[in-house]
Amino acid sequence: AQRVTQPEKLLSVFKGAPVELKCNYSYSGSPELFWYVQYSRQRLQLLLRHISRESIKGFTADLNKGETSFHLKKPFAQEEDSAMYYCALRPQGAQKLVFGQGTRLTINP
Amino acid sequence: DTAVSQTPKYLVTQMGNDKSIKCEQNLGHDTMYWYKQDSKKFLKIMFSYNNKELIINETVPNRFSPKSPDKAHLNLHINSLELGDSAVYFCASSLGGDEKLFFGSGTQLSVL
């Protein structure tokens, strides 16, 4: 069975500090990993996907198959980064996403 | 110009009642989903429809019956509501199996 674990329910950092949201997964096949974000009073939306290897809003995430991790990082946090972040996995060939339980990130001024 | 809209936004009802949640998307997508978010914020897939055909049913009780009259709509009907059904239900859509999901704003269901 596939599982996505986000060990931190809450994460609080100061503005300008680096931030890392942890995500670990359990899946025997070749996974596709994503980060979704929900800002206050907005809908859940895709932030980035590992196959794109892109940086969105200063965030990056590297898939580490050895450690089965897909941590989300940003070198300098901004107040507008405060949101709920979900890590998600798409099993190979499946039309569904398996989500972690989410991490609420708060950036303090 | 809402992309994925679901109604109602809030639903408060008594145990044993039957209720429906509606979802519509105007993105031209052919795949629609229902996700349930429990009190611990886990988002779990319930159903997925592609071109009006059921492709995923994740061991959801048969009290839950999705209906897709066309590609743009996926409604969720729940019979004999139970306390444990209280959650936020999210509708989403995508194009084919594309992993980029577009979500609705959610329906908060409270069963008393």
XYZ file of C-alpha atoms in Angstrom:
221
model
C 0.000 0.000 0.000
C 1.103 3.523 -0.652
C 1.577 5.949 2.182
C 2.728 9.548 2.492
C 3.935 10.817 5.833
C 4.415 14.419 6.828
C 5.842 14.186 10.345
C 5.197 17.810 11.288
C 1.594 18.942 11.678
C 2.738 22.447 12.559
C 5.876 24.337 11.595
C 6.704 27.872 12.583
C 9.720 29.853 11.360
C 10.732 33.490 11.251
C 10.643 35.561 8.098
C 13.928 35.298 6.244
C 14.853 31.979 7.806
C 15.189 28.789 5.782
C 12.244 26.436 5.815
C 12.007 22.719 5.159
C 8.776 20.751 5.155
C 9.395 17.045 5.427
C 7.720 14.374 3.372
C 8.449 10.659 3.346
C 6.693 8.072 1.256
C 6.217 4.357 1.124
C 5.742 2.845 -2.319
C 7.362 -0.099 -4.044
C 7.096 1.234 -7.588
C 8.374 4.336 -9.325
C 6.577 7.261 -7.704
C 5.537 10.652 -8.919
C 5.605 13.179 -6.090
C 3.909 16.538 -5.715
C 3.419 19.370 -3.298
C 0.019 21.013 -3.039
C -0.638 24.208 -1.069
C -3.725 25.810 0.418
C -3.449 29.484 1.308
C -5.947 31.047 3.657
C -9.406 31.281 2.048
C -8.119 29.773 -1.183
C -8.444 26.389 -2.802
C -5.951 23.611 -2.651
C -3.638 23.999 -5.647
C -0.585 22.387 -7.145
C 2.678 23.998 -6.062
C 5.219 21.804 -7.791
C 5.873 18.320 -9.103
C 9.146 16.434 -9.005
C 9.279 15.615 -12.707
C 9.343 19.317 -13.572
C 12.379 19.974 -11.401
C 11.269 23.585 -11.194
C 11.314 26.239 -8.517
C 7.948 27.798 -7.733
C 7.728 30.846 -5.467
C 11.259 30.075 -4.373
C 10.378 26.528 -3.289
C 12.205 23.445 -4.516
C 11.846 19.771 -3.749
C 14.172 16.930 -4.637
C 13.074 13.346 -4.854
C 15.464 11.161 -2.885
C 14.651 7.561 -3.712
C 17.255 6.213 -1.317
C 15.647 7.962 1.633
C 12.140 7.834 0.091
C 11.766 11.528 0.755
C 10.525 14.584 -1.086
C 11.179 17.465 1.283
C 10.073 20.976 0.322
C 12.621 23.722 0.859
C 12.922 27.462 0.613
C 16.067 29.356 1.622
C 14.338 32.541 2.833
C 10.770 32.283 4.078
C 8.286 35.081 3.434
C 5.108 35.880 5.329
C 2.968 35.029 2.316
C 4.285 31.466 2.473
C 2.064 30.821 5.492
C -0.312 28.082 4.365
C -1.209 24.413 4.622
C 1.130 22.207 2.572
C 0.313 18.698 1.392
C 2.739 16.212 -0.050
C 1.173 13.751 -2.506
C 2.172 10.627 -4.378
C 0.756 9.254 -7.586
C 1.164 5.486 -7.898
C 2.441 4.381 -11.276
C -0.363 4.319 -13.813
C -3.025 5.262 -11.287
C -5.408 8.154 -11.705
C -5.361 9.228 -8.097
C -3.187 11.026 -5.611
C -2.339 9.747 -2.150
C -1.950 12.691 0.207
C -0.091 13.149 3.456
C -1.875 14.733 6.385
C -0.470 18.158 5.715
C 1.799 20.623 7.502
C 0.579 24.028 8.573
C 3.417 26.470 7.995
C 3.392 29.780 9.819
C 5.927 32.478 9.004
C 6.406 34.898 11.866
C 7.337 38.523 11.126
C -15.616 32.097 -13.769
C -15.228 29.524 -11.005
C -13.372 26.485 -12.275
C -14.635 23.781 -9.913
C -17.689 24.652 -7.888
C -19.389 22.535 -5.292
C -22.560 23.138 -3.344
C -23.465 23.505 -0.623
C -20.488 24.974 1.197
C -21.865 23.892 4.560
C -24.268 21.081 5.330
C -25.607 20.340 8.795
C -27.962 17.405 9.140
C -29.233 14.710 11.465
C -28.092 11.104 11.601
C -30.052 8.863 9.299
C -30.834 11.540 6.733
C -29.958 11.353 3.035
C -28.078 14.258 1.477
C -26.362 15.213 -1.767
C -23.380 17.363 -2.633
C -23.068 18.698 -6.160
C -19.945 19.407 -8.161
C -19.469 21.069 -11.517
C -16.359 21.998 -13.475
C -16.117 24.289 -16.487
C -12.523 23.470 -17.394
C -13.317 20.903 -20.051
C -11.728 18.179 -17.929
C -12.732 14.571 -18.367
C -11.778 13.215 -14.948
C -13.434 14.130 -11.678
C -12.811 13.063 -8.098
C -14.247 13.138 -4.611
C -11.851 13.395 -1.689
C -12.677 13.276 2.009
C -10.715 15.275 4.554
C -11.125 13.935 8.066
C -10.656 15.706 11.370
C -6.929 14.968 11.281
C -6.695 16.722 7.900
C -5.948 13.552 5.949
C -7.140 13.916 2.375
C -8.276 10.551 1.086
C -9.641 9.719 -2.325
C -13.131 8.255 -2.427
C -14.050 8.081 -6.093
C -12.695 8.931 -9.496
C -14.685 9.163 -12.722
C -13.315 9.405 -16.220
C -15.738 10.310 -19.001
C -18.655 9.466 -16.729
C -17.251 6.032 -15.912
C -16.225 4.987 -12.422
C -12.522 4.116 -12.365
C -11.660 4.325 -8.676
C -13.756 3.327 -5.680
C -11.605 3.267 -2.603
C -13.555 0.915 -0.339
C -16.139 3.528 0.413
C -19.342 2.274 2.097
C -22.135 1.745 -0.396
C -24.145 4.402 1.422
C -22.076 6.738 -0.730
C -23.177 6.781 -4.346
C -21.534 9.077 -6.867
C -23.414 10.041 -9.995
C -21.910 11.572 -13.104
C -24.619 12.737 -15.510
C -21.980 14.173 -17.829
C -18.249 14.910 -17.880
C -18.737 18.283 -16.212
C -20.654 17.022 -13.183
C -19.980 14.577 -10.385
C -22.490 14.531 -7.569
C -22.196 12.646 -4.306
C -25.251 11.198 -2.646
C -25.016 9.866 0.892
C -27.708 7.665 2.425
C -28.361 7.070 6.111
C -25.800 9.574 7.311
C -23.660 8.582 10.296
C -21.688 10.661 12.791
C -18.453 9.423 11.235
C -19.401 10.949 7.909
C -18.717 14.392 9.329
C -15.805 15.767 7.313
C -14.915 18.183 4.554
C -15.585 16.751 1.118
C -13.587 18.081 -1.800
C -14.408 17.720 -5.449
C -11.575 17.959 -7.975
C -11.016 17.563 -11.688
C -8.156 16.979 -14.079
C -7.492 16.389 -17.751
C -6.997 12.704 -18.357
C -4.664 11.228 -15.794
C -2.790 14.501 -15.382
C -1.703 14.815 -11.807
C -2.553 18.511 -11.698
C -5.831 18.524 -9.870
C -8.099 21.518 -9.666
C -10.032 21.526 -6.415
C -13.350 22.914 -5.344
C -13.588 24.933 -2.149
C -14.963 22.028 -0.146
C -18.241 21.120 1.566
C -18.169 20.901 5.326
C -20.599 18.199 6.373
C -21.659 18.006 10.013
C -23.812 15.085 11.098
C -25.502 15.607 14.470
